[in-house]
Structure formats: structure tokens, C-alpha cells
PDB file of C-alpha atoms in Angstrom:
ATOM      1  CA  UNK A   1      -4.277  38.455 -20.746  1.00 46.00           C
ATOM      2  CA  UNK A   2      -6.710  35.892 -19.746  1.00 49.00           C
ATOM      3  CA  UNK A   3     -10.423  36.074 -21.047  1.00 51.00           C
ATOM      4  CA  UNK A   4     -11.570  37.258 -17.999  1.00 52.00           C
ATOM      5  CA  UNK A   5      -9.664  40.198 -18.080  1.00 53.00           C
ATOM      6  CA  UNK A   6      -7.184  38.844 -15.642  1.00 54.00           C
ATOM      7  CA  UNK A   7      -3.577  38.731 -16.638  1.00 58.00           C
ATOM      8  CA  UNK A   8      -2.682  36.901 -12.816  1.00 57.00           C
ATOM      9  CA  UNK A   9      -0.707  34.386 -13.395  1.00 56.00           C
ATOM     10  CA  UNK A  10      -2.629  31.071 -13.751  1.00 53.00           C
ATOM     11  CA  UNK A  11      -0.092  29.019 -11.581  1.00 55.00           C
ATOM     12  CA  UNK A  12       0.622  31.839  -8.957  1.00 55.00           C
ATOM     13  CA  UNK A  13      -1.069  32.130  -5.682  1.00 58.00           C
ATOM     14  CA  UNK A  14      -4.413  31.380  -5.366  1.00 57.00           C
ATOM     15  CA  UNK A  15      -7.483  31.571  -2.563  1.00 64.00           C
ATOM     16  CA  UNK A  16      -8.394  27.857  -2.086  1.00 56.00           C
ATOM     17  CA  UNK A  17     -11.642  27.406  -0.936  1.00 58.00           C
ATOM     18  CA  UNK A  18     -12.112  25.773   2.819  1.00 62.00           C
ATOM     19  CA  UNK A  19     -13.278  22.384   1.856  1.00 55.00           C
ATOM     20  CA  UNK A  20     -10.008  21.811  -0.611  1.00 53.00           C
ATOM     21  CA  UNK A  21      -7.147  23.306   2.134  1.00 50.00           C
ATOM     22  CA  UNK A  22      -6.324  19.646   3.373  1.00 50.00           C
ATOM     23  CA  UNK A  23      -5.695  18.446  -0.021  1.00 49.00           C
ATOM     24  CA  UNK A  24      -2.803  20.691  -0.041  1.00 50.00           C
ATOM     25  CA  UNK A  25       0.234  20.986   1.486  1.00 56.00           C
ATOM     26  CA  UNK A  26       0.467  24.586   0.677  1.00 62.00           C
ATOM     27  CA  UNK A  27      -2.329  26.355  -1.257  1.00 57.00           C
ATOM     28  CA  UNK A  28       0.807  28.691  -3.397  1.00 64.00           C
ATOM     29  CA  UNK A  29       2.871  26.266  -3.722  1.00 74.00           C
ATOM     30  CA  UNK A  30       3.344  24.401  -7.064  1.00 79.00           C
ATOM     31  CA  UNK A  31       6.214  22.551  -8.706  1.00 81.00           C
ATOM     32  CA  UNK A  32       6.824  21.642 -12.223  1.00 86.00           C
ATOM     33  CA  UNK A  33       7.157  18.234 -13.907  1.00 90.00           C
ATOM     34  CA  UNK A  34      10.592  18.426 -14.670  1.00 91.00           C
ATOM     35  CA  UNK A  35      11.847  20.141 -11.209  1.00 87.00           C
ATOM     36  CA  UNK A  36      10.252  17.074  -9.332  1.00 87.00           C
ATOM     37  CA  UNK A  37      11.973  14.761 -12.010  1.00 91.00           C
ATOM     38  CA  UNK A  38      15.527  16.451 -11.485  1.00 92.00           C
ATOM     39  CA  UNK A  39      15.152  16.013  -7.717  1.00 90.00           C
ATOM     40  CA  UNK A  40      13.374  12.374  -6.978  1.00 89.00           C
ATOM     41  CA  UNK A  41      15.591  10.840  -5.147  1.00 91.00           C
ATOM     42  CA  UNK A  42      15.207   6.549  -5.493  1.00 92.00           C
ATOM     43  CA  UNK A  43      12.284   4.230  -3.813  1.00 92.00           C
ATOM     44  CA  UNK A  44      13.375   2.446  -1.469  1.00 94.00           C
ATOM     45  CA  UNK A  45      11.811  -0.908  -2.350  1.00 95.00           C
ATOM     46  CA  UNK A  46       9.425  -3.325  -0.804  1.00 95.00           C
ATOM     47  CA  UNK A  47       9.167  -5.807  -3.045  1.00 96.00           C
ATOM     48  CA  UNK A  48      11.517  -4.575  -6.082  1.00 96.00           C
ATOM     49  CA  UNK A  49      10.381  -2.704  -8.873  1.00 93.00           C
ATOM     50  CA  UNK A  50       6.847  -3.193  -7.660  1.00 92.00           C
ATOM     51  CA  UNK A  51       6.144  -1.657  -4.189  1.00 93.00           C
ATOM     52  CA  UNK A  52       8.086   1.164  -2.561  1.00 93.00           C
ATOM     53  CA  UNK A  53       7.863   2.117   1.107  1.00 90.00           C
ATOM     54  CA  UNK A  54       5.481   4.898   1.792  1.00 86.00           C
ATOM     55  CA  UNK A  55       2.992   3.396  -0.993  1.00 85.00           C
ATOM     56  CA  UNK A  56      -0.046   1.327  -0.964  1.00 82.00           C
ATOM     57  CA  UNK A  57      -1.966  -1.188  -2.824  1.00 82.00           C
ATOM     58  CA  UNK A  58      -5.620  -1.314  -3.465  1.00 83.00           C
ATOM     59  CA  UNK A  59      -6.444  -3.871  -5.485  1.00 84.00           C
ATOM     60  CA  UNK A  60      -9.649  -3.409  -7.304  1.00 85.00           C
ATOM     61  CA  UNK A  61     -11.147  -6.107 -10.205  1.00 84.00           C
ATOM     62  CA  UNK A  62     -14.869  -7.576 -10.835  1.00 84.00           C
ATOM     63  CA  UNK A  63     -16.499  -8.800  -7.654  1.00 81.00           C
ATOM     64  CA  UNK A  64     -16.168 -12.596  -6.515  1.00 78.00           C
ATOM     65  CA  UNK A  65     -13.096 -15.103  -8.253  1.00 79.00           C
ATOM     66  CA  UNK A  66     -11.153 -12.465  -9.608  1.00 83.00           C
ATOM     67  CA  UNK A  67      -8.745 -13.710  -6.282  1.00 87.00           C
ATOM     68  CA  UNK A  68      -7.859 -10.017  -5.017  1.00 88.00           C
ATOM     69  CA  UNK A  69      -7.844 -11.033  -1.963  1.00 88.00           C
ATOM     70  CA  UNK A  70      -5.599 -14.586  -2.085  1.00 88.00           C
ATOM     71  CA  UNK A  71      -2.622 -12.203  -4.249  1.00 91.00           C
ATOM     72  CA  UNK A  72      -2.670  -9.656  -1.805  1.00 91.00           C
ATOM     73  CA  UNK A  73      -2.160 -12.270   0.922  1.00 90.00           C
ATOM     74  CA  UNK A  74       0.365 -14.391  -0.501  1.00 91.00           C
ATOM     75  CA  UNK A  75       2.086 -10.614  -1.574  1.00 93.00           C
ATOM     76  CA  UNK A  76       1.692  -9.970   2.248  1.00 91.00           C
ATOM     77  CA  UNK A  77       3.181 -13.662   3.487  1.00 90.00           C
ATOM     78  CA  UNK A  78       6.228 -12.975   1.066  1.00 92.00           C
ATOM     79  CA  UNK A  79       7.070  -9.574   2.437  1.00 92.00           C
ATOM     80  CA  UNK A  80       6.456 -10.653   6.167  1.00 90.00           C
ATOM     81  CA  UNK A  81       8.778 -13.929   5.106  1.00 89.00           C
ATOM     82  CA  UNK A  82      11.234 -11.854   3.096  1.00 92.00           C
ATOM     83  CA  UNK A  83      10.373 -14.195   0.157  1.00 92.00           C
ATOM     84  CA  UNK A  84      10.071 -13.987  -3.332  1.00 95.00           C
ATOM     85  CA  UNK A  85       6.927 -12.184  -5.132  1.00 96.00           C
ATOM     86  CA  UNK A  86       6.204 -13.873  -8.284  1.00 95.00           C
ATOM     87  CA  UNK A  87       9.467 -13.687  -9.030  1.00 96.00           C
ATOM     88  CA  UNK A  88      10.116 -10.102  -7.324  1.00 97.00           C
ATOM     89  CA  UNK A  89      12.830  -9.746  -4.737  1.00 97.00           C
ATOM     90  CA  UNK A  90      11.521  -8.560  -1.369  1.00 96.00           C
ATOM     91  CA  UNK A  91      12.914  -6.806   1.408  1.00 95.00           C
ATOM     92  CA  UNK A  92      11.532  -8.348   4.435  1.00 92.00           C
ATOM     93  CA  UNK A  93       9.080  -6.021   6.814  1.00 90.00           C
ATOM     94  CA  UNK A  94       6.435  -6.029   9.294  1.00 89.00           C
ATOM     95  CA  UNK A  95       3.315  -6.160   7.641  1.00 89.00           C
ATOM     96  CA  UNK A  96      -0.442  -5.319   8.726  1.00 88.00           C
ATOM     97  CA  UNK A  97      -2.807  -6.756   6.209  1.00 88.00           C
ATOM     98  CA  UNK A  98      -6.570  -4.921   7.053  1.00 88.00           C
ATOM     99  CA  UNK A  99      -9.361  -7.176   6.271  1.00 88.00           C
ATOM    100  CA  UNK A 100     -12.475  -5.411   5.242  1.00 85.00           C
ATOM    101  CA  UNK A 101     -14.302  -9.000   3.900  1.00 82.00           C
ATOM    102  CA  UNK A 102     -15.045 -12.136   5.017  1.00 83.00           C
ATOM    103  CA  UNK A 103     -14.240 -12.014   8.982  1.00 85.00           C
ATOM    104  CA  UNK A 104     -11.696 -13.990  11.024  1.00 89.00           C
ATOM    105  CA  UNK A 105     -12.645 -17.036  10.853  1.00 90.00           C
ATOM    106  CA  UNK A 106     -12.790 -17.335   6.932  1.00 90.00           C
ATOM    107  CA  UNK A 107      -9.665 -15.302   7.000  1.00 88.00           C
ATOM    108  CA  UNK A 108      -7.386 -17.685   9.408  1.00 89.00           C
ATOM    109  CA  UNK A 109      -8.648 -20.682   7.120  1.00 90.00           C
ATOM    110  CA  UNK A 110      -7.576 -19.266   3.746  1.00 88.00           C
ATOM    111  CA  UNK A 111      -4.294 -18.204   5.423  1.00 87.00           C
ATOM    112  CA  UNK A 112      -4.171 -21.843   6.420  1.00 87.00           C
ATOM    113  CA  UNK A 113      -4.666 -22.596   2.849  1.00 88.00           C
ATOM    114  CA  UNK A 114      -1.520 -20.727   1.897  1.00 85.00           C
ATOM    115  CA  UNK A 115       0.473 -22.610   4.936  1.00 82.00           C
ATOM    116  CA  UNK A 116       0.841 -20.366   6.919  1.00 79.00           C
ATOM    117  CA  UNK A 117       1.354 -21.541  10.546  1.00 76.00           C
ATOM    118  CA  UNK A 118       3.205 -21.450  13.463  1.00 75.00           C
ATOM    119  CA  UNK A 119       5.864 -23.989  14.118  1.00 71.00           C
ATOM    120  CA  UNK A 120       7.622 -25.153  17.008  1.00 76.00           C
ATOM    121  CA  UNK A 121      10.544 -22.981  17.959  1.00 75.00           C
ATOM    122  CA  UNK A 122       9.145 -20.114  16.029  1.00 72.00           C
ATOM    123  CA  UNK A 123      10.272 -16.578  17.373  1.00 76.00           C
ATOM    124  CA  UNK A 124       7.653 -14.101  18.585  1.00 75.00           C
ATOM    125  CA  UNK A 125       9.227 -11.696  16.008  1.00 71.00           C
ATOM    126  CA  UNK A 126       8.534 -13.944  13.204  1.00 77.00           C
ATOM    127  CA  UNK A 127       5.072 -14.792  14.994  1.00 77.00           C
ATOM    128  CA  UNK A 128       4.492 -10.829  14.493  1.00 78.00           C
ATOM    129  CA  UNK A 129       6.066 -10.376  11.541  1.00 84.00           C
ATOM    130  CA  UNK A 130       2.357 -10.305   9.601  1.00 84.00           C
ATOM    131  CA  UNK A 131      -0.709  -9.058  11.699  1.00 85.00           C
ATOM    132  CA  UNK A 132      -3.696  -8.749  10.743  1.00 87.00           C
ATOM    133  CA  UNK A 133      -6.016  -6.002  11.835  1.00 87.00           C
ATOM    134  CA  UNK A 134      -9.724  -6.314  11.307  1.00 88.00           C
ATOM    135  CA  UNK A 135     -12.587  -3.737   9.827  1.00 81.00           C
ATOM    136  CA  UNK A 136     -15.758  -2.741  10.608  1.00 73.00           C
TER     137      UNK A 136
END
């Protein structure tokens, strides 16, 4: 019996209050360790052993020169590119890289920094291959 009095069970059914429904799929519904273990199926990998589909990356680290920004877009170039990751094997995707800092114009330079360009004879898929969307 629990020391309220209550002998519910602790991981049965529950009322969840309003403000926590959308963090859950289903408010009754819970799953053990070991039956989410027995029935994972494999990521399907990104860049291998790293980055799975389905997943994301925020990369956090002091403010200013800790170069967040410059791995995430040489991590994005690779995967757009189908390239290497320091020394990862990728699986070439589309790619949408959101830039929250800095603004276009220092954004298209540093990307020129890392060589990326077009070319002559250059697809439009490969053109589109890595887009970059801008925030507020």
C-alpha cells in the first residue's frame, strides 16, 4: 500500500493534467525498459554510428570560438555531398540547415570558406541538395 493510503498501481492509468496531454502519446500507456529493448528495430543511419534519420542535432558549447556553427556546416556539406564525416560514412540526403545567427550574408561567405560553390554543369538536384532556411 502506498503512504497515501492508495494501493493503485503507481504505473497504471493516470489523470494527466491539461497542460502535460501533448507530451504524451497516450496518458495510460507506459512501456518498460527491457520491452522497448527487445523490440528496437535498427537506425537507419545518416552519417553512421552518429546520426540516425528521425533525429536531430543541437549543438550547444560556450558562446563565440567554440566553432558550433562551422562543424555543423561542414557535417551538413558532407551529408548533402554524401561524403565522409570525420571519418564517418554518410548516406547522402537532402539537407536543410536553419540559421538562427549571423544572417545571409555572413552565412554564404563562411560557406564559401568551406568551398562550397556551384560549378559549371552542376545539376539542379545537387544545387538543392543543401538549403538553407533562415530564422527570425
Amino acid at each position: 500500500m502506498a503512504a497515501n493510503g492508495d494501493d493503485a498501481d503507481p504505473f497504471g492509468p493516470r489523470e494527466v493534467p491539461e497542460n502535460e496531454q501533448s507530451v504524451f502519446s497516450a496518458p495510460d500507456e507506459y512501456h518498460t525498459a527491457c520491452d522497448l529493448a527487445d523490440n528496437a528495430k535498427p537506425p537507419r543511419w545518416i552519417v553512421e554510428g552518429l546520426l540516425a534519420e528521425k533525429c536531430q542535432i543541437i549543438a550547444s558549447g560556450p558562446p563565440k570560438h567554440a566553432r558550433k556553427s562551422w562543424l555543423m556546416m561542414h557535417l551538413a556539406r558532407c551529408v548533402a555531398e554524401g561524403k565522409p564525416f570525420l571519418g564517418f560514412r554518410t548516406h547522402r540526403r537532402p539537407v536543410v540547415y536553419v540559421v538562427l545567427e549571423g544572417g545571409r550574408e555572413r552565412f554564404g561567405w563562411r560557406l564559401r570558406l568551406l568551398g562550397l560553390r556551384s560549378v559549371p554543369g552542376m545539376s539542379e538536384l545537387d544545387r538543392a541538395a543543401f538549403r538553407c532556411r533562415f530564422g527570425p
